[in-house]
Short mmCIF file of C-alpha atoms in Angstrom, two decimals:
data_model
loop_
_atom_site.label_atom_id
_atom_site.label_comp_id
_atom_site.label_asym_id
_atom_site.label_seq_id
_atom_site.Cartn_x
_atom_site.Cartn_y
_atom_site.Cartn_z
CA MET A 1 51.08 95.66 111.92
CA ARG A 2 53.59 94.41 109.36
CA HIS A 3 55.07 91.02 110.09
CA PRO A 4 58.89 90.90 109.93
CA THR A 5 60.21 89.38 106.77
CA MET A 6 62.84 86.67 106.60
CA THR A 7 65.46 89.33 105.78
CA ASP A 8 64.45 91.34 108.85
CA ARG A 9 64.67 88.27 111.08
CA LEU A 10 68.05 87.30 109.64
CA ALA A 11 69.40 90.83 110.10
CA SER A 12 68.14 90.90 113.69
CA ALA A 13 69.75 87.53 114.40
CA VAL A 14 73.08 88.64 112.94
CA ALA A 15 72.99 91.92 114.88
CA GLY A 16 72.33 90.06 118.11
CA SER A 17 75.11 87.54 117.57
CA THR A 18 78.64 87.90 118.88
CA ILE A 19 79.96 88.77 115.42
CA GLY A 20 77.23 91.37 114.96
CA ARG A 21 77.97 93.05 118.29
CA ARG A 22 81.69 93.13 117.60
CA THR A 23 81.06 94.55 114.13
CA ALA A 24 78.85 97.26 115.60
CA ARG A 25 81.52 98.19 118.15
CA LEU A 26 84.16 98.31 115.43
CA ARG A 27 81.93 100.51 113.26
CA ALA A 28 81.34 102.89 116.15
CA GLU A 29 85.05 103.06 116.91
CA LEU A 30 85.88 103.79 113.27
CA ARG A 31 83.33 106.61 113.24
CA GLN A 32 84.99 108.16 116.28
CA ARG A 33 88.54 107.68 115.02
CA THR A 34 90.03 110.71 113.28
CA VAL A 35 92.63 110.47 110.51
CA PRO A 36 94.66 113.41 109.15
CA MET A 37 94.46 114.15 105.44
CA HIS A 38 97.83 114.63 103.75
CA TRP A 39 99.13 113.72 100.31
CA THR A 40 101.83 111.43 101.75
CA GLY A 41 99.12 109.03 102.87
CA MET A 42 98.25 108.11 99.30
CA PHE A 43 101.28 105.85 98.85
CA GLY A 44 99.86 103.29 101.27
CA ILE A 45 96.64 103.21 99.26
CA VAL A 46 98.57 102.80 96.01
CA SER A 47 100.44 99.86 97.58
CA ALA A 48 97.18 98.25 98.70
CA ALA A 49 95.58 98.71 95.27
CA SER A 50 98.63 97.18 93.58
CA LEU A 51 98.36 94.17 95.87
CA VAL A 52 94.68 93.76 95.00
CA VAL A 53 95.53 93.70 91.29
CA LEU A 54 98.44 91.32 91.90
CA PHE A 55 96.36 88.85 93.88
CA GLY A 56 93.42 88.99 91.47
CA THR A 57 95.43 88.56 88.29
CA GLY A 58 97.75 86.01 89.91
CA LEU A 59 94.80 83.86 90.88
CA PHE A 60 93.60 83.95 87.27
CA LEU A 61 97.02 83.01 85.87
CA MET A 62 97.42 80.07 88.28
CA PHE A 63 94.78 78.11 86.37
CA PHE A 64 96.79 78.15 83.13
CA TYR A 65 100.46 78.20 84.07
CA THR A 66 102.56 75.01 84.22
CA PRO A 67 105.71 75.30 86.39
CA SER A 68 107.85 72.77 84.57
CA ASN A 69 111.23 72.80 82.80
CA GLU A 70 110.24 69.74 80.75
CA SER A 71 110.89 70.33 77.05
CA VAL A 72 108.05 70.37 74.49
CA THR A 73 107.61 71.45 70.87
CA TYR A 74 105.53 74.59 70.40
CA SER A 75 102.56 74.29 68.03
CA GLY A 76 100.47 77.28 69.03
CA PRO A 77 99.12 80.23 67.02
CA TYR A 78 102.30 82.34 67.20
CA LEU A 79 103.88 81.30 63.89
CA PRO A 80 107.50 82.51 64.40
CA LEU A 81 107.92 80.02 67.28
CA VAL A 82 106.09 77.04 65.75
CA GLY A 83 108.36 73.99 65.95
CA ALA A 84 110.69 75.56 68.53
CA GLU A 85 111.77 73.55 71.55
CA MET A 86 110.78 75.21 74.83
CA SER A 87 109.78 74.37 78.37
CA LYS A 88 106.22 73.68 79.39
CA ALA A 89 106.38 76.87 81.44
CA LEU A 90 106.97 79.07 78.39
CA GLU A 91 104.47 77.07 76.30
CA SER A 92 101.75 77.58 78.93
CA THR A 93 102.61 81.28 79.22
CA LEU A 94 102.29 81.69 75.43
CA ARG A 95 98.98 79.86 75.57
CA VAL A 96 97.69 82.31 78.18
CA THR A 97 98.95 85.20 76.07
CA PHE A 98 97.51 84.22 72.68
CA GLU A 99 94.74 81.68 73.29
CA VAL A 100 93.02 82.49 76.60
CA PRO A 101 90.52 85.39 76.30
CA GLY A 102 91.85 88.28 78.34
CA GLY A 103 95.03 86.39 79.11
CA LEU A 104 97.40 89.03 77.74
CA LEU A 105 95.59 91.74 79.69
CA MET A 106 95.89 89.71 82.89
CA ARG A 107 99.58 88.99 82.32
CA GLN A 108 100.40 92.62 81.66
CA ALA A 109 98.27 93.89 84.56
CA HIS A 110 100.09 91.44 86.82
CA HIS A 111 103.46 92.69 85.61
CA TRP A 112 102.59 96.40 85.80
CA ALA A 113 101.22 95.99 89.33
CA ALA A 114 104.40 94.13 90.29
CA LEU A 115 106.39 97.14 89.08
CA LEU A 116 104.17 99.67 90.84
CA LEU A 117 104.11 97.93 94.23
CA PRO A 118 107.84 98.34 95.03
CA ALA A 119 107.72 101.95 93.81
CA ALA A 120 104.83 102.75 96.16
CA LEU A 121 106.56 100.97 99.04
CA VAL A 122 109.78 102.90 98.39
CA MET A 123 107.82 106.16 98.49
CA GLN A 124 106.20 105.07 101.75
CA LEU A 125 109.60 104.33 103.25
CA LEU A 126 110.95 107.69 102.08
CA THR A 127 108.04 109.73 103.41
CA VAL A 128 108.18 107.95 106.76
CA PHE A 129 111.95 108.42 106.94
CA PHE A 130 112.11 112.09 105.99
CA THR A 131 109.24 113.03 108.33
CA GLY A 132 110.47 111.01 111.32
CA GLY A 133 107.41 108.78 111.30
CA PHE A 134 109.58 105.86 112.44
CA ARG A 135 110.13 107.18 115.98
CA ARG A 136 108.43 105.75 119.03
CA PRO A 137 105.85 104.28 119.17
CA ARG A 138 106.15 103.31 115.48
CA ARG A 139 109.57 101.70 115.30
CA GLY A 140 107.97 98.28 114.83
CA MET A 141 105.77 99.63 112.03
CA TRP A 142 108.92 100.81 110.22
CA VAL A 143 110.45 97.34 110.46
CA LEU A 144 107.21 95.77 109.21
CA LEU A 145 107.07 98.18 106.25
CA PHE A 146 110.68 97.38 105.40
CA LEU A 147 109.96 93.63 105.57
CA ILE A 148 106.95 94.10 103.28
CA PHE A 149 109.27 95.80 100.79
CA VAL A 150 111.81 92.97 100.98
CA VAL A 151 109.11 90.32 100.54
CA ALA A 152 107.73 92.26 97.55
CA LEU A 153 111.21 92.21 95.99
CA VAL A 154 111.42 88.45 96.49
CA GLY A 155 107.97 88.02 94.98
CA GLY A 156 108.85 90.15 91.98
CA TRP A 157 112.12 88.33 91.37
CA SER A 158 110.55 84.88 91.63
CA GLY A 159 107.73 85.85 89.28
CA TYR A 160 110.17 87.40 86.81
CA ALA A 161 111.79 83.99 86.27
CA LEU A 162 108.61 81.91 85.83
CA PRO A 163 107.92 82.45 82.08
CA ASP A 164 111.30 80.78 81.29
CA ASP A 165 111.97 82.97 78.27
CA MET A 166 115.44 84.08 77.19
CA LEU A 167 115.36 87.23 79.34
CA SER A 168 114.36 85.46 82.54
CA GLY A 169 116.78 82.63 81.74
CA THR A 170 119.61 85.17 81.54
CA GLY A 171 118.60 86.50 84.95
CA LEU A 172 118.59 83.01 86.43
CA ARG A 173 122.04 82.34 84.99
CA ILE A 174 123.31 85.46 86.79
CA VAL A 175 121.74 84.22 90.04
CA GLU A 176 123.48 80.87 89.59
CA GLY A 177 126.82 82.61 89.10
CA ILE A 178 126.32 84.66 92.27
CA ALA A 179 125.39 81.59 94.27
CA LEU A 180 128.40 79.62 93.03
CA GLY A 181 130.68 82.54 93.93
CA ILE A 182 129.86 82.28 97.64
CA PRO A 183 132.54 80.22 99.40
CA VAL A 184 131.73 77.08 101.39
CA VAL A 185 127.94 77.12 100.92
CA GLY A 186 127.67 78.45 97.36
CA THR A 187 127.60 75.14 95.52
CA TRP A 188 125.17 73.63 98.01
CA GLY A 189 122.91 76.67 97.76
CA SER A 190 122.93 76.55 93.96
CA TRP A 191 122.00 72.87 93.89
CA LEU A 192 119.27 73.48 96.46
CA LEU A 193 117.76 76.31 94.41
CA PHE A 194 118.07 74.76 90.95
CA GLY A 195 117.67 71.11 91.92
CA GLY A 196 120.89 70.11 90.18
CA GLU A 197 122.76 71.44 87.17
CA PHE A 198 121.35 74.63 85.66
CA PRO A 199 118.47 75.00 84.93
CA GLY A 200 117.44 71.85 86.80
CA THR A 201 113.94 72.13 88.29
CA VAL A 202 114.22 75.74 89.38
CA LEU A 203 110.70 76.63 88.21
CA ALA A 204 109.17 73.95 90.41
CA HIS A 205 111.05 75.51 93.34
CA LEU A 206 110.22 79.15 92.55
CA TYR A 207 106.54 78.55 91.83
CA PRO A 208 105.43 77.71 95.40
CA LEU A 209 107.59 80.57 96.67
CA HIS A 210 105.82 82.97 94.32
CA VAL A 211 102.22 81.78 94.69
CA ALA A 212 102.14 80.61 98.32
CA VAL A 213 105.01 81.77 100.52
CA VAL A 214 105.25 85.38 99.33
CA PRO A 215 101.47 86.07 99.38
CA ALA A 216 101.14 84.50 102.84
CA LEU A 217 104.00 86.60 104.19
CA LEU A 218 102.59 89.75 102.60
CA VAL A 219 99.17 89.18 104.13
CA LEU A 220 100.67 88.40 107.53
CA LEU A 221 102.90 91.49 107.55
CA LEU A 222 100.09 93.73 106.31
CA VAL A 223 97.74 92.48 109.04
CA LEU A 224 100.40 93.03 111.70
CA ARG A 225 101.09 96.55 110.44
CA ALA A 226 97.37 97.36 110.27
CA LEU A 227 96.91 96.18 113.86
CA ALA A 228 99.90 98.26 114.97
CA ALA A 229 98.56 101.32 113.14
CA PHE A 230 95.16 100.83 114.75
CA ALA A 231 96.73 100.57 118.20
CA HIS A 232 98.45 103.97 117.83
CA LYS A 233 96.80 107.17 116.73
CA PRO A 234 97.98 108.30 113.28
CA PRO A 235 100.84 110.83 113.10
CA GLN A 236 100.26 114.31 111.74
CA PHE A 237 102.22 117.40 110.81
CA ALA A 238 102.29 120.39 113.14
CA GLY A 239 99.54 122.94 112.54
CA PRO A 240 96.81 125.02 114.18
CA GLY A 241 95.13 123.04 116.94
CA ARG A 242 97.39 120.02 116.48
CA SER A 243 99.46 118.61 119.30
CA GLU A 244 100.96 115.36 120.52
CA ARG A 245 97.70 114.59 122.31
CA ASN A 246 95.08 115.08 119.59
CA VAL A 247 94.49 114.37 115.89
CA VAL A 248 92.95 116.89 113.51
CA GLY A 249 91.36 115.41 110.40
CA VAL A 250 88.28 113.61 109.17
CA PRO A 251 86.39 110.61 110.58
CA MET A 252 87.80 107.32 109.32
CA LEU A 253 84.27 106.06 108.68
CA PRO A 254 82.83 107.04 106.28
CA THR A 255 85.03 109.90 105.01
CA GLY A 256 88.53 108.44 105.32
CA ILE A 257 87.60 104.99 104.06
CA ALA A 258 85.56 106.44 101.19
CA ARG A 259 88.45 108.62 100.04
CA GLY A 260 90.91 105.74 100.32
CA ALA A 261 88.60 103.40 98.42
CA GLY A 262 88.10 106.00 95.69
CA LEU A 263 91.85 106.40 95.21
CA GLY A 264 92.28 102.62 95.27
CA PHE A 265 89.70 102.13 92.50
CA LEU A 266 91.39 104.89 90.50
CA VAL A 267 94.78 103.16 90.82
CA CYS A 268 93.27 99.83 89.72
CA GLY A 269 91.69 101.57 86.73
CA VAL A 270 94.96 103.24 85.71
CA ILE A 271 96.80 99.89 85.92
CA THR A 272 94.13 98.31 83.74
CA VAL A 273 94.29 101.07 81.12
CA ILE A 274 98.10 100.91 80.97
CA SER A 275 97.98 97.12 80.73
CA ALA A 276 95.53 97.30 77.83
CA THR A 277 97.56 99.83 75.84
CA VAL A 278 101.27 99.41 76.72
CA THR A 279 103.13 96.16 76.01
CA ILE A 280 105.45 94.86 78.70
CA ASN A 281 107.62 91.73 78.86
CA PRO A 282 106.93 90.48 75.30
CA ILE A 283 108.17 86.95 75.87
CA TRP A 284 107.22 85.90 72.32
CA LEU A 285 109.97 88.22 71.04
CA TYR A 286 112.60 86.91 73.46
CA GLY A 287 112.06 83.27 72.64
CA PRO A 288 112.76 80.23 74.83
CA ALA A 289 115.56 80.18 77.39
CA SER A 290 118.80 78.46 76.43
CA THR A 291 121.47 77.30 78.85
CA GLY A 292 124.27 78.35 76.48
CA ASP A 293 122.88 81.71 75.31
CA ALA A 294 122.18 85.12 76.82
CA SER A 295 120.11 87.98 75.45
CA ALA A 296 122.15 91.08 74.55
CA GLY A 297 121.21 94.29 76.34
CA SER A 298 119.06 92.45 78.86
CA GLN A 299 117.75 94.61 81.70
CA PRO A 300 116.20 93.47 84.99
CA ASP A 301 113.03 94.96 86.35
CA TRP A 302 113.73 98.37 87.87
CA TYR A 303 113.52 97.27 91.51
CA THR A 304 116.43 94.82 91.13
CA GLY A 305 118.55 97.01 88.87
CA PHE A 306 120.70 98.20 91.76
CA LEU A 307 121.81 94.61 92.42
CA ASP A 308 122.96 94.20 88.83
CA GLY A 309 124.66 97.59 89.01
CA ALA A 310 126.56 96.63 92.15
CA LEU A 311 128.07 93.67 90.28
CA ARG A 312 129.01 95.79 87.27
CA LEU A 313 130.90 98.43 89.28
CA VAL A 314 133.28 96.00 90.97
CA PRO A 315 136.85 96.33 89.58
CA PRO A 316 138.00 93.26 87.59
CA GLY A 317 140.30 90.68 89.08
CA TRP A 318 139.02 90.91 92.65
CA GLU A 319 139.88 87.40 93.85
CA ILE A 320 142.07 86.13 96.67
CA GLU A 321 143.25 82.68 97.77
CA TRP A 322 142.67 81.99 101.45
CA LEU A 323 142.20 78.77 103.45
CA ASP A 324 142.62 76.75 100.25
CA ARG A 325 139.60 78.46 98.74
CA THR A 326 139.05 81.14 96.13
CA TRP A 327 137.24 84.17 97.54
CA THR A 328 135.60 86.09 94.71
CA LEU A 329 135.45 89.63 96.09
CA ALA A 330 133.73 90.77 92.90
CA ILE A 331 130.66 88.97 94.25
CA LEU A 332 131.19 89.03 98.02
CA VAL A 333 131.80 92.79 98.30
CA PRO A 334 128.58 93.84 96.48
CA LEU A 335 126.60 91.29 98.50
CA ALA A 336 128.12 92.57 101.74
CA VAL A 337 127.51 96.23 100.86
CA VAL A 338 123.89 95.65 99.81
CA THR A 339 123.19 93.50 102.89
CA ALA A 340 124.75 96.10 105.20
CA GLY A 341 122.68 98.83 103.54
CA PHE A 342 119.45 96.90 104.02
CA ALA A 343 120.34 96.15 107.65
CA LEU A 344 121.05 99.84 108.30
CA VAL A 345 117.70 100.85 106.83
CA ALA A 346 115.86 98.37 109.06
CA ALA A 347 117.78 99.39 112.21
CA TYR A 348 117.83 103.16 111.63
CA PRO A 349 115.01 104.06 114.08
CA PHE A 350 116.86 102.32 116.88
CA VAL A 351 120.19 103.91 115.92
CA GLU A 352 118.77 107.45 115.85
CA GLU A 353 116.98 106.94 119.17
CA TRP A 354 120.24 105.80 120.79
CA ILE A 355 122.09 108.80 119.36
CA SER A 356 119.46 111.36 120.37
CA GLY A 357 118.56 109.80 123.72
CA ASP A 358 114.93 110.63 122.96
CA SER A 359 112.68 107.75 124.00
CA ARG A 360 109.42 109.74 124.10
CA ASP A 361 106.39 108.96 121.95
CA HIS A 362 106.10 111.25 118.93
CA HIS A 363 102.81 111.85 117.15
CA LEU A 364 103.84 115.05 115.34
CA LEU A 365 105.90 114.59 112.19
CA ASP A 366 109.01 116.55 111.30
CA ARG A 367 109.51 118.65 108.22
CA PRO A 368 112.62 117.47 106.36
CA ARG A 369 114.24 120.89 106.72
CA ASP A 370 114.04 120.70 110.51
CA THR A 371 116.29 117.63 110.64
CA PRO A 372 119.15 118.52 108.25
CA THR A 373 121.40 115.59 109.09
CA ARG A 374 118.68 112.95 108.81
CA THR A 375 117.49 114.47 105.52
CA GLY A 376 121.07 114.58 104.25
CA ILE A 377 121.56 110.92 105.13
CA GLY A 378 118.40 110.04 103.23
CA VAL A 379 119.53 111.95 100.14
CA ALA A 380 122.98 110.34 100.36
CA GLY A 381 121.33 106.91 100.43
CA LEU A 382 119.20 107.81 97.43
CA ALA A 383 122.29 108.99 95.55
CA PHE A 384 124.10 105.74 96.34
CA PHE A 385 121.09 103.69 95.22
CA GLY A 386 120.67 105.86 92.10
CA VAL A 387 124.25 105.31 90.96
CA LEU A 388 123.92 101.54 91.42
CA TRP A 389 120.60 101.58 89.58
CA LEU A 390 122.10 103.55 86.69
CA ALA A 391 125.07 101.18 86.58
CA GLY A 392 122.65 98.35 85.82
CA SER A 393 122.17 100.00 82.41
CA ALA A 394 125.78 101.05 81.86
CA ASP A 395 125.99 99.08 78.61
CA LEU A 396 122.87 100.73 77.18
CA VAL A 397 124.14 104.17 78.24
CA ALA A 398 127.41 103.50 76.43
CA VAL A 399 125.63 102.39 73.25
CA LEU A 400 123.03 105.19 73.31
CA PHE A 401 125.57 107.99 73.74
CA SER A 402 128.40 106.33 71.73
CA LEU A 403 130.70 106.10 74.76
CA SER A 404 133.14 103.45 75.83
CA ILE A 405 131.79 101.04 78.42
CA GLU A 406 135.03 101.42 80.39
CA GLY A 407 134.58 105.19 80.58
CA VAL A 408 130.96 104.91 81.69
CA VAL A 409 131.82 102.39 84.39
CA GLY A 410 134.75 104.54 85.56
CA VAL A 411 132.53 107.62 85.94
CA LEU A 412 129.94 105.58 87.82
CA GLN A 413 132.59 104.13 90.13
CA ALA A 414 133.75 107.64 91.03
CA SER A 415 130.15 108.80 91.41
CA LEU A 416 129.42 105.95 93.79
CA LEU A 417 131.91 107.50 96.22
CA LEU A 418 131.38 111.21 95.52
CA ALA A 419 127.62 111.51 94.91
CA PRO A 420 126.48 110.44 98.41
CA ALA A 421 128.93 112.84 100.11
CA ALA A 422 127.98 115.71 97.83
CA GLY A 423 124.28 114.97 98.22
CA PHE A 424 124.56 114.88 102.01
CA GLU A 425 126.42 118.18 102.35
CA LEU A 426 124.31 120.02 99.76
CA THR A 427 121.07 118.81 101.33
CA ARG A 428 122.18 119.79 104.83
CA ARG A 429 123.10 123.28 103.64
CA VAL A 430 119.76 123.68 101.86
CA CYS A 431 117.87 122.58 105.00
CA LEU A 432 119.76 125.09 107.15
CA GLY A 433 119.04 127.80 104.59
CA LEU A 434 115.34 126.97 104.73
CA GLN A 435 115.46 127.08 108.53
CA ARG A 436 117.03 130.54 108.32
CA LYS A 437 114.25 131.61 105.97
CA ASP A 438 111.64 130.32 108.43
CA ARG A 439 113.29 132.32 111.22
CA GLU A 440 113.12 135.48 109.13
CA LEU A 441 109.46 134.84 108.33
CA VAL A 442 108.59 134.53 112.02
CA LEU A 443 110.61 137.61 112.98
CA HIS A 444 109.83 139.94 110.08
CA GLY A 445 107.01 138.40 108.04
CA PHE A 446 107.05 138.11 104.26
CA GLU A 447 107.51 140.77 101.60
CA THR A 448 104.29 142.25 100.19
CA GLY A 449 105.75 144.43 97.41
CA ARG A 450 104.14 147.57 98.95
CA ILE A 451 106.53 150.51 99.37
CA VAL A 452 105.59 153.10 102.01
CA ARG A 453 107.18 156.49 102.56
CA LEU A 454 107.85 157.31 106.20
CA PRO A 455 107.32 160.82 107.66
CA GLY A 456 111.11 161.29 107.65
CA GLY A 457 111.24 160.72 103.90
CA ALA A 458 112.63 157.18 103.94
CA TYR A 459 111.03 154.42 101.92
CA VAL A 460 110.41 150.97 103.39
CA GLU A 461 108.70 147.85 102.17
CA VAL A 462 105.71 146.67 104.17
CA HIS A 463 106.00 143.14 105.54
CA ALA A 464 102.93 141.08 106.43
CA ALA A 465 102.83 138.61 109.28
CA VAL A 466 103.03 134.97 108.30
CA GLY A 467 99.73 133.07 108.39
CA GLU A 468 98.67 131.12 111.45
CA GLU A 469 98.98 127.73 109.76
CA GLU A 470 102.48 128.41 108.43
CA ARG A 471 103.54 129.90 111.76
CA SER A 472 102.29 126.79 113.57
CA ARG A 473 104.36 124.58 111.29
CA ILE A 474 107.48 126.67 111.87
CA VAL A 475 107.10 127.25 115.59
CA GLY A 476 105.95 123.67 116.24
CA ALA A 477 109.17 122.24 114.81
CA VAL A 478 111.37 120.51 117.39
CA ARG A 479 115.09 120.94 116.79
CA PRO A 480 116.85 118.73 119.37
CA ALA A 481 120.13 119.80 120.94
CA PRO A 482 123.17 117.51 121.19
CA ILE A 483 123.43 115.46 124.36
CA MET A 484 126.10 116.44 126.85
CA LEU A 485 129.07 114.16 127.46
CA ARG A 486 128.80 113.07 131.08
CA PRO A 487 130.42 110.21 133.04
CA ASP A 488 128.40 107.21 134.12
CA GLY A 489 127.56 106.27 137.72
CA ARG A 490 131.16 105.17 138.35
CA GLY A 491 132.54 108.50 137.14
CA VAL A 492 133.91 106.94 133.93
CA ILE A 493 133.43 108.22 130.39
CA THR A 494 133.32 105.06 128.32
CA PRO A 495 134.17 104.88 124.60
CA ALA A 496 130.49 104.15 123.89
CA ARG A 497 129.50 107.42 125.61
CA ARG A 498 132.13 109.33 123.65
CA LEU A 499 130.89 107.82 120.40
CA ARG A 500 127.30 108.63 121.26
CA ALA A 501 128.14 112.24 122.13
CA ALA A 502 130.16 112.66 118.92
CA LEU A 503 127.33 111.26 116.80
CA SER A 504 124.83 113.45 118.65
CA ARG A 505 126.87 116.56 117.83
CA PHE A 506 127.06 115.41 114.22
CA PHE A 507 123.28 115.00 114.09
CA PHE A 508 122.01 117.97 116.07
CA GLU A 509 124.75 120.59 116.49
CA ASP A 510 123.94 122.62 113.39
CA ARG A 511 120.46 124.08 113.75
CA ILE A 512 118.71 127.42 113.73
CA VAL A 513 116.39 128.10 116.65
CA VAL A 514 113.25 130.13 115.95
CA PRO A 515 112.88 132.77 118.72
CA SER A 516 109.41 131.73 119.84
CA ALA A 517 110.54 128.10 120.00
CA ALA A 518 113.81 128.78 121.84
CA ALA A 519 112.20 128.63 125.27
CA ASP A 520 110.72 125.23 124.47
CA ALA A 521 114.10 123.94 123.34
CA VAL A 522 115.71 125.10 126.58
CA ALA A 523 112.91 123.59 128.65
CA GLU A 524 113.41 120.24 126.92
CA GLY A 525 117.08 120.16 127.84
CA GLY A 526 118.52 122.04 124.86
CA ASP A 527 121.80 123.92 124.93
CA ALA A 528 120.70 127.23 126.41
CA ALA A 529 124.12 128.72 126.00
CA GLY A 530 124.20 127.88 122.31
CA GLY A 531 120.80 129.16 121.24
CA GLY A 532 119.02 131.88 123.13
CA ALA A 533 116.16 134.18 122.30
CA ASP A 534 118.16 135.78 119.50
CA GLY A 535 117.67 132.57 117.49
CA VAL A 536 121.09 132.46 115.88
CA LEU A 537 122.56 129.34 114.38
CA VAL A 538 123.74 126.96 117.05
CA GLY A 539 126.95 124.96 116.76
CA ALA A 540 129.71 124.82 114.21
CA SER A 541 127.92 127.04 111.71
CA ALA A 542 126.91 129.76 114.18
CA HIS A 543 128.83 132.48 112.37
CA ALA A 544 126.89 131.81 109.17
CA ASP A 545 123.87 133.59 110.66
CA GLU A 546 125.71 136.62 112.03
CA PRO A 547 125.61 139.88 110.07
CA GLY A 548 128.65 140.58 108.02
#
């Protein structure tokens, strides 16, 4: 009989401990937990992989970076800057770049990952929004995801300023101007951030924010969101065998985790390859920051470009005198609009639930076409953001296409008002057209291209029935009906009830009911008079579906 080795005894002791038993229970639960497989789930993995690269490279860079505005004379290996006066921050960054083995790779990987993280988070927000993944019981998860995005923006902005080169110095000068333009608290806020006159000791203030506060908040928010996701079963799209009560997919352990880890390693590899071959943020070309200079054609990182664009689109001369103070509307209006937009994004799940009156738990996701108004609102928001983002490069657009900067700004100002409205209406019409196409597929099938001659001599094209999976997606779609305007318990119709009913009609009045799903809509409280078994368009656009 073989005597147990030390490894066997240690493994047995660990398995019998409290941690071992809890680990075993967690492993068993992960094996039993099913996760759906859909391409939209990859954005969360891309975000996680970007964070891994950020934390790893950031930890490496911490050992070499000096967060100080103290002036020194450069004497390193980069000859064009030898003898130049610069801060210790830029001198240490140049040392990492040119003297530390692998330093340039680490710097560029850190920067590329910082660019990829907000992009992946934006795609997560968009997929959750357009599919209705923010509804109960996941409203809190939406807020957490939005907060992760905001914290990532703060982390990117604070890291952007740390090298103290001319480009980042220009960005900090813009931040100082914005802070000083805020009445009452602007001067105090500027002195608090910069530690006195610009540039003060701003790097010593931003460094702990970037390396301690932001990572701690990211970890905390990610843990909270992971716990919330684990508490609720994952959402899935409608399909054969899928319902609100079950999940069709693969086991989380080992299949789901293995696939996620594989994609995560692939993302890390791609970031590394790009970092080794594509130069980004060449601070040695920008030179040291100067309080009296600004770099021409400077551009912020893409995720803050919309903020710069909002400032550029404000008409000149927007200032008023009130309460013995100067109110610079050219700064206050963009700040107010951006803040209101962010607040609306965070509160949207609660707003839509109040409008629809639907407080049920939803585990089946919507197709964007099945919620035309929500999809139109999302496209309108993207159009608004896109115009602001493009305005951040208005000067480069004018130079590249030999246009006047005034003309470019004027077109962008008009687009800021027209593009969201046009995007909303066009998207809503496209969604209703796709719903009509789905209705025809369920009723008549799809064209096969086969022409058959009937006994009477007529020729018809043979239609084939739509597949079971596609039919499940179409029939499983829930198209809510507007709520009815009814008085409260005192027999009074309050303005809030009128507003809610009007918004509900705006959201849900225009829809096309698929015949096989009409009975379900009626059973759930839909407008039976508006959409019956004939499946015509309900609401203001009902005549659009009638034969001419």
